[in-house]
GROMACS .gro file of C-alpha atoms in nm:
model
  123
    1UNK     CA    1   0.000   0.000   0.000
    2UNK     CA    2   0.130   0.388  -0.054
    3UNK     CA    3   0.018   0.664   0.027
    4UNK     CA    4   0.115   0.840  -0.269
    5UNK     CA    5  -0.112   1.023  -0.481
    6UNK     CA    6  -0.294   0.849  -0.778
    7UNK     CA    7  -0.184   1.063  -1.004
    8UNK     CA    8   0.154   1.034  -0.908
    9UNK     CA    9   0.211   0.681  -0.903
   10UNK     CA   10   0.353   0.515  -1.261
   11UNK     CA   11   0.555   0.742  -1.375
   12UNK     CA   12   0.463   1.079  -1.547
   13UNK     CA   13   0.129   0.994  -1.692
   14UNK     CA   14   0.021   0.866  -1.381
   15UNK     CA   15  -0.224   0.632  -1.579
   16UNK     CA   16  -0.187   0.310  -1.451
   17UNK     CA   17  -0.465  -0.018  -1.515
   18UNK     CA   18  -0.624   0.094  -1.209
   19UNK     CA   19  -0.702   0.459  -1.346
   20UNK     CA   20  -0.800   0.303  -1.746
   21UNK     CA   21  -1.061   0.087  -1.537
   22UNK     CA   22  -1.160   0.359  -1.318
   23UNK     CA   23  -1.200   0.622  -1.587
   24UNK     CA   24  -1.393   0.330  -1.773
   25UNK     CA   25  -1.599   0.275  -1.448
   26UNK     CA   26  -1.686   0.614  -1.384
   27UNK     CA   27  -1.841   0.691  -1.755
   28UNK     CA   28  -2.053   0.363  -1.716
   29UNK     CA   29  -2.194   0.471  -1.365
   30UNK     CA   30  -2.235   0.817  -1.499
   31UNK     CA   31  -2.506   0.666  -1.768
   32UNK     CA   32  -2.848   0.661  -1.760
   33UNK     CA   33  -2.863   0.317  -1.860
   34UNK     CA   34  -2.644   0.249  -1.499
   35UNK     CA   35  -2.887   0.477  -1.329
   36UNK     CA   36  -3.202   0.249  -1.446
   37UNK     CA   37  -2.998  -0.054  -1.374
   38UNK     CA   38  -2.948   0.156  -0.943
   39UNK     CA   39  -3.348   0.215  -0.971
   40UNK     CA   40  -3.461  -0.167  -1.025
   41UNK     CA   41  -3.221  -0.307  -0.793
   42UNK     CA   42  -3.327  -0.102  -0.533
   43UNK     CA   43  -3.710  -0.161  -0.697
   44UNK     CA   44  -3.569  -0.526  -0.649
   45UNK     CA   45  -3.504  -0.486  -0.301
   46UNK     CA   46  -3.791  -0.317  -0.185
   47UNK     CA   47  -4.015  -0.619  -0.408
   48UNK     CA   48  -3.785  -0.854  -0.187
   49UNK     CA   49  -3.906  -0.702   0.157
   50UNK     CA   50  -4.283  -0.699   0.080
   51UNK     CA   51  -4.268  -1.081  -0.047
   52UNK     CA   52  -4.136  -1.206   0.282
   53UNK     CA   53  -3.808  -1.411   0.178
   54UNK     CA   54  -3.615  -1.660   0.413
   55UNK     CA   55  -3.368  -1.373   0.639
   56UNK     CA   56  -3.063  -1.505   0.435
   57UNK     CA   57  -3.224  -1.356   0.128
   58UNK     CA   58  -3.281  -1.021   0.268
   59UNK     CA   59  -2.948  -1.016   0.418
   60UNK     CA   60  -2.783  -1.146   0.092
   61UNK     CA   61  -2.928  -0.842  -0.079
   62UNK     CA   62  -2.821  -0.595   0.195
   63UNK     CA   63  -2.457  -0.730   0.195
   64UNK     CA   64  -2.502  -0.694  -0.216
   65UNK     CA   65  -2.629  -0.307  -0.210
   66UNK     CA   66  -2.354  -0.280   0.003
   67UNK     CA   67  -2.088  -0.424  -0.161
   68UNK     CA   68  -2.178  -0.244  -0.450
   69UNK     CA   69  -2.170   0.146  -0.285
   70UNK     CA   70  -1.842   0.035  -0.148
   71UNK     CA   71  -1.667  -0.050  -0.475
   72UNK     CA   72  -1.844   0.259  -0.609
   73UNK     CA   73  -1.728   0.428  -0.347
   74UNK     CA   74  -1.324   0.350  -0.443
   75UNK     CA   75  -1.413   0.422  -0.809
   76UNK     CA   76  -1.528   0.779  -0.705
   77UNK     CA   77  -1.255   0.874  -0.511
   78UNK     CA   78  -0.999   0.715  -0.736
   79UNK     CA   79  -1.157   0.937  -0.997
   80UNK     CA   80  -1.228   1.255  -0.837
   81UNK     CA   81  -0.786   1.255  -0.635
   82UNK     CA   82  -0.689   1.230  -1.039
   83UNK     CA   83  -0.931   1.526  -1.148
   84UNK     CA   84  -0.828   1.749  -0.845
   85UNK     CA   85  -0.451   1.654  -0.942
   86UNK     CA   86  -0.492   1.727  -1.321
   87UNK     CA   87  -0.654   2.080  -1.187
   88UNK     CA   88  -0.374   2.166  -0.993
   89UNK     CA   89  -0.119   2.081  -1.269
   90UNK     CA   90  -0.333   2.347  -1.469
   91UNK     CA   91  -0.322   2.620  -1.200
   92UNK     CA   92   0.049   2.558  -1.140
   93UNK     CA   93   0.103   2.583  -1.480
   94UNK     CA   94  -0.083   2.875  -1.548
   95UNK     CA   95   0.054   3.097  -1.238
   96UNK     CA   96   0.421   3.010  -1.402
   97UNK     CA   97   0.293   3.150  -1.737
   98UNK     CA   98   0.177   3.425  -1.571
   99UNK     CA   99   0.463   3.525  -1.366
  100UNK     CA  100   0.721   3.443  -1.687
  101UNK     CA  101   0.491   3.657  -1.888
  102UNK     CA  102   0.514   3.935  -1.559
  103UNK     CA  103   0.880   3.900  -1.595
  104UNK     CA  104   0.927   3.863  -1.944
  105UNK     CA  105   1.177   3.562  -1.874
  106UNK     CA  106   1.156   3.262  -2.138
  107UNK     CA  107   0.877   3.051  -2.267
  108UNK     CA  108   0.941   2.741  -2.085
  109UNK     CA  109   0.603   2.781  -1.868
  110UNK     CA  110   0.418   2.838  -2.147
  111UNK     CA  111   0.489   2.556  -2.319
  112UNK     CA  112   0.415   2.386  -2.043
  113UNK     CA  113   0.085   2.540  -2.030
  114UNK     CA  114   0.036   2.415  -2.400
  115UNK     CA  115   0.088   2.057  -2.254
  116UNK     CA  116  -0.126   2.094  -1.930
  117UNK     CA  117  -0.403   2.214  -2.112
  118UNK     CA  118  -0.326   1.967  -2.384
  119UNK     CA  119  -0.308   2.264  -2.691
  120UNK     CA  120  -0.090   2.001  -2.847
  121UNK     CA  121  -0.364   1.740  -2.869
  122UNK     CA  122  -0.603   1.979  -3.078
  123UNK     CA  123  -0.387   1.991  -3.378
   0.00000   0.00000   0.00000
């Protein structure tokens, strides 16, 4: 275990298998299709309660909603410690720009405000 950012971890990129299946993860949960999929297992659930199941039913399907929100959980956070890292790079990048631009020192920050932004990409 580390406790070293995401983002940092892997090298440069900081895009690791981890990050490719959480990016992956987090557009499929963001769906509406993933959304109805939430709504009728909790529909499910709820059906579950009213028909009066054996207890090891209704406990399976707690210990199932919950294992679910949990490994949502880790996806969301993975997700979200990336994002903030990605804005930061931005911000850092753009306050060097700024100040070499102030200064009227070299180009070195803007370039690498090119690459934060990912002007490069576009063309």
């Amino acid at each position: 275990m580390t406790t070293e950012h995401p983002a940092e971890r892997g090298g440069s990129a900081g895009h690791d298998r981890f990050a490719t299946f959480s990016d992956r993860a987090s557009n499929v949960t963001g769906s509406p299709l993933f959304y109805g999929l939430c709504v009728l297992l909790v529909l499910g659930t709820v059906v579950l309660h009213f028909t009066h199941p054996p207890l090891s039913w209704l406990i399976f399907a707690g210990d199932l909603m919950t294992s679910v929100n949990l490994l949502l959980l880790a996806l969301l956070k993975n997700t979200e410690r990336r994002d903030t890292h990605a804005v930061q790079r931005k911000l850092d990048a753009i306050a060097a720009a700024l100040l070499e631009q102030r200064e009227g020192t070299s180009h070195t920050a803007a370039d690498k405000l090119r690459h934060a932004i990912g002007l490069e990409e576009e063309r």
